[in-house]
Short mmCIF file of C-alpha atoms in Angstrom, two decimals:
data_model
loop_
_atom_site.label_atom_id
_atom_site.label_comp_id
_atom_site.label_asym_id
_atom_site.label_seq_id
_atom_site.Cartn_x
_atom_site.Cartn_y
_atom_site.Cartn_z
CA UNK D 1 184.99 71.61 102.66
CA UNK D 2 186.05 70.72 106.57
CA UNK D 3 186.62 74.45 107.01
CA UNK D 4 182.96 75.03 105.73
CA UNK D 5 181.46 72.29 108.19
CA UNK D 6 183.27 73.93 111.20
CA UNK D 7 182.25 77.54 110.61
CA UNK D 8 178.91 75.91 110.31
CA UNK D 9 179.02 74.19 113.59
CA UNK D 10 180.54 77.10 115.54
CA UNK D 11 177.67 79.26 114.09
CA UNK D 12 175.10 76.33 115.29
CA UNK D 13 176.75 76.63 118.59
CA UNK D 14 176.67 80.03 119.07
CA UNK D 15 173.19 80.57 118.10
CA UNK D 16 172.25 77.62 120.50
CA UNK D 17 174.36 79.64 123.55
CA UNK D 18 172.44 82.75 122.75
CA UNK D 19 169.21 81.05 122.63
CA UNK D 20 170.06 79.32 125.95
CA UNK D 21 170.84 82.65 127.56
CA UNK D 22 168.17 84.77 126.35
CA UNK D 23 164.96 85.35 128.68
CA UNK D 24 162.26 82.72 127.95
CA UNK D 25 159.49 84.05 126.05
CA UNK D 26 156.86 82.74 128.57
CA UNK D 27 158.13 84.79 131.57
CA UNK D 28 155.73 86.93 132.77
CA UNK D 29 156.07 90.65 132.50
CA UNK D 30 154.60 92.86 135.27
CA UNK D 31 152.15 95.34 133.21
CA UNK D 32 153.14 99.27 133.10
CA UNK D 33 151.61 102.15 132.64
CA UNK D 34 152.69 102.28 129.28
CA UNK D 35 151.47 98.76 128.32
CA UNK D 36 148.01 98.76 130.03
CA UNK D 37 145.81 97.76 127.37
CA UNK D 38 143.01 100.88 127.56
CA UNK D 39 140.89 99.05 124.95
CA UNK D 40 140.28 95.95 127.20
CA UNK D 41 139.60 97.94 130.51
CA UNK D 42 137.38 100.78 128.78
CA UNK D 43 134.86 97.95 128.09
CA UNK D 44 134.21 97.55 131.65
CA UNK D 45 133.03 100.68 132.05
CA UNK D 46 130.12 100.90 134.47
CA UNK D 47 131.35 97.94 136.84
CA UNK D 48 129.91 98.43 140.52
CA UNK D 49 131.91 97.52 143.56
CA UNK D 50 129.69 94.47 144.37
CA UNK D 51 130.50 92.69 141.36
CA UNK D 52 133.81 91.46 142.63
CA UNK D 53 135.13 89.37 139.62
CA UNK D 54 134.67 92.36 137.30
CA UNK D 55 136.44 94.76 139.78
CA UNK D 56 139.47 92.20 140.14
CA UNK D 57 139.58 91.92 136.47
CA UNK D 58 140.09 95.54 136.29
CA UNK D 59 142.34 95.67 138.90
CA UNK D 60 144.49 92.99 137.29
CA UNK D 61 144.22 94.53 133.82
CA UNK D 62 145.77 97.97 134.99
CA UNK D 63 149.49 98.30 136.27
CA UNK D 64 150.92 96.05 138.30
CA UNK D 65 148.34 93.55 138.15
CA UNK D 66 150.22 90.54 138.09
CA UNK D 67 151.48 91.26 141.48
CA UNK D 68 147.92 91.63 143.26
CA UNK D 69 147.52 89.60 146.35
CA UNK D 70 144.16 90.51 147.53
CA UNK D 71 141.33 93.09 147.05
CA UNK D 72 138.76 94.11 149.89
CA UNK D 73 135.65 95.95 148.61
CA UNK D 74 133.86 96.54 151.86
CA UNK D 75 132.65 100.20 152.58
CA UNK D 76 132.27 100.77 148.65
CA UNK D 77 136.04 101.16 148.81
CA UNK D 78 138.50 99.26 146.38
CA UNK D 79 141.42 98.28 148.65
CA UNK D 80 144.51 96.46 146.47
CA UNK D 81 147.05 94.66 148.22
CA UNK D 82 150.20 94.13 146.16
CA UNK D 83 153.18 91.68 146.67
CA UNK D 84 154.85 88.62 145.94
CA UNK D 85 152.95 85.18 146.38
CA UNK D 86 154.52 82.26 147.01
CA UNK D 87 153.81 79.87 143.78
CA UNK D 88 153.28 82.97 141.51
CA UNK D 89 154.33 83.02 137.82
CA UNK D 90 156.09 86.44 139.16
CA UNK D 91 159.62 85.84 140.81
CA UNK D 92 159.92 87.62 144.16
CA UNK D 93 162.99 89.55 142.25
CA UNK D 94 160.93 90.65 139.21
CA UNK D 95 158.06 91.97 141.97
CA UNK D 96 161.18 93.92 143.94
CA UNK D 97 162.57 95.25 140.39
CA UNK D 98 159.33 96.55 139.31
CA UNK D 99 157.94 98.00 142.56
CA UNK D 100 160.92 99.28 144.23
CA UNK D 101 163.27 100.29 141.29
CA UNK D 102 163.44 104.29 143.20
CA UNK D 103 161.43 105.77 140.48
CA UNK D 104 158.50 106.21 142.60
CA UNK D 105 156.57 103.55 140.54
CA UNK D 106 154.23 102.79 143.28
CA UNK D 107 152.85 106.10 143.74
CA UNK D 108 152.59 106.81 140.20
CA UNK D 109 150.85 103.21 139.39
CA UNK D 110 148.90 103.87 142.51
CA UNK D 111 147.34 107.29 140.71
CA UNK D 112 147.36 105.73 137.61
CA UNK D 113 144.99 102.94 138.79
CA UNK D 114 142.78 105.03 141.04
CA UNK D 115 142.32 107.42 137.95
CA UNK D 116 140.81 104.51 135.91
CA UNK D 117 138.92 102.99 138.78
CA UNK D 118 137.12 106.20 139.27
CA UNK D 119 136.13 106.21 135.72
CA UNK D 120 135.31 102.58 135.36
CA UNK D 121 133.54 102.17 138.95
CA UNK D 122 131.11 104.72 139.56
CA UNK D 123 129.98 103.61 143.01
CA UNK D 124 133.60 103.55 144.48
CA UNK D 125 133.75 105.84 147.13
CA UNK D 126 137.51 105.62 147.56
CA UNK D 127 140.69 103.81 146.69
CA UNK D 128 143.29 101.94 148.92
CA UNK D 129 146.66 100.99 147.58
CA UNK D 130 149.27 98.89 149.51
CA UNK D 131 152.72 97.32 148.64
CA UNK D 132 154.79 96.35 151.75
CA UNK D 133 155.19 99.60 153.85
CA UNK D 134 153.94 101.96 151.18
CA UNK D 135 150.32 102.78 151.18
CA UNK D 136 148.28 105.33 149.00
CA UNK D 137 144.91 106.11 150.12
CA UNK D 138 142.63 108.68 148.13
CA UNK D 139 138.95 109.27 147.86
CA UNK D 140 136.75 109.52 144.89
CA UNK D 141 136.17 113.07 145.58
CA UNK D 142 139.86 114.15 145.49
CA UNK D 143 140.49 112.16 142.32
CA UNK D 144 137.42 113.87 140.61
CA UNK D 145 138.49 117.14 141.83
CA UNK D 146 141.70 116.89 139.83
CA UNK D 147 140.13 115.26 136.85
CA UNK D 148 137.16 118.05 136.74
CA UNK D 149 140.05 121.15 137.30
CA UNK D 150 142.19 119.24 134.28
CA UNK D 151 139.35 118.36 131.74
CA UNK D 152 136.64 120.59 131.08
CA UNK D 153 134.82 117.55 129.36
CA UNK D 154 134.76 115.15 132.57
CA UNK D 155 132.05 112.92 132.03
CA UNK D 156 129.13 111.79 134.50
CA UNK D 157 130.78 108.60 135.48
CA UNK D 158 127.36 107.22 135.22
CA UNK D 159 127.12 107.47 131.36
CA UNK D 160 129.15 104.42 130.17
CA UNK D 161 129.38 105.45 126.55
CA UNK D 162 130.42 109.02 127.53
CA UNK D 163 133.20 107.57 129.95
CA UNK D 164 134.49 105.46 126.89
CA UNK D 165 134.72 108.53 124.83
CA UNK D 166 136.63 110.62 127.52
CA UNK D 167 139.07 107.70 127.89
CA UNK D 168 139.50 107.54 124.09
CA UNK D 169 139.80 111.30 123.79
CA UNK D 170 142.01 111.41 126.72
CA UNK D 171 144.47 108.26 127.44
CA UNK D 172 147.60 110.21 126.91
CA UNK D 173 146.58 112.89 129.08
CA UNK D 174 145.27 110.70 131.87
CA UNK D 175 148.86 108.51 131.84
CA UNK D 176 150.85 112.06 131.73
CA UNK D 177 148.86 113.23 135.02
CA UNK D 178 149.33 109.97 137.28
CA UNK D 179 153.06 109.78 135.74
CA UNK D 180 154.28 113.13 136.06
CA UNK D 181 151.66 114.94 138.37
CA UNK D 182 150.81 112.38 140.88
CA UNK D 183 151.60 114.56 143.54
CA UNK D 184 148.63 116.55 143.11
CA UNK D 185 146.47 114.15 144.61
CA UNK D 186 148.36 114.26 147.67
#
């Protein structure tokens, strides 16, 4: 009987030790291209640059959105600055691991986000994304040119229903385009 109690106590101690060492469930993870909620952002189709809160919501719903420090919508352009903010739920270490992992995640995310902003915000003339010293700047024309070459069924961005259907039909290809061929936009 004492041996059984000892074994149970050791098992309880091991479980508690593992639980204490595990990453907390409430730790905020930075959104990657793979876990962007397409259904959520698709519903924001037809947002205009003048609607600051909706544009902000779109940007924060896209890849890296938890690290947005600021958005500037002047001149009908969407300029997003990413980085670490004191007091954020994201640690500086998490932010650095996410953005500076040596896999060009910044450029892939920037082009992915530009593709979706092109589709969702029809009056945006251009996009600028900055993290530390890395900046990517593209125009709507550059993004649309690539999308029209890639997709023969590229919709009129003013037709919200057509855009939603296009996103649903092509979400995998849009992700692939940003992830593997982001150089096409340079």
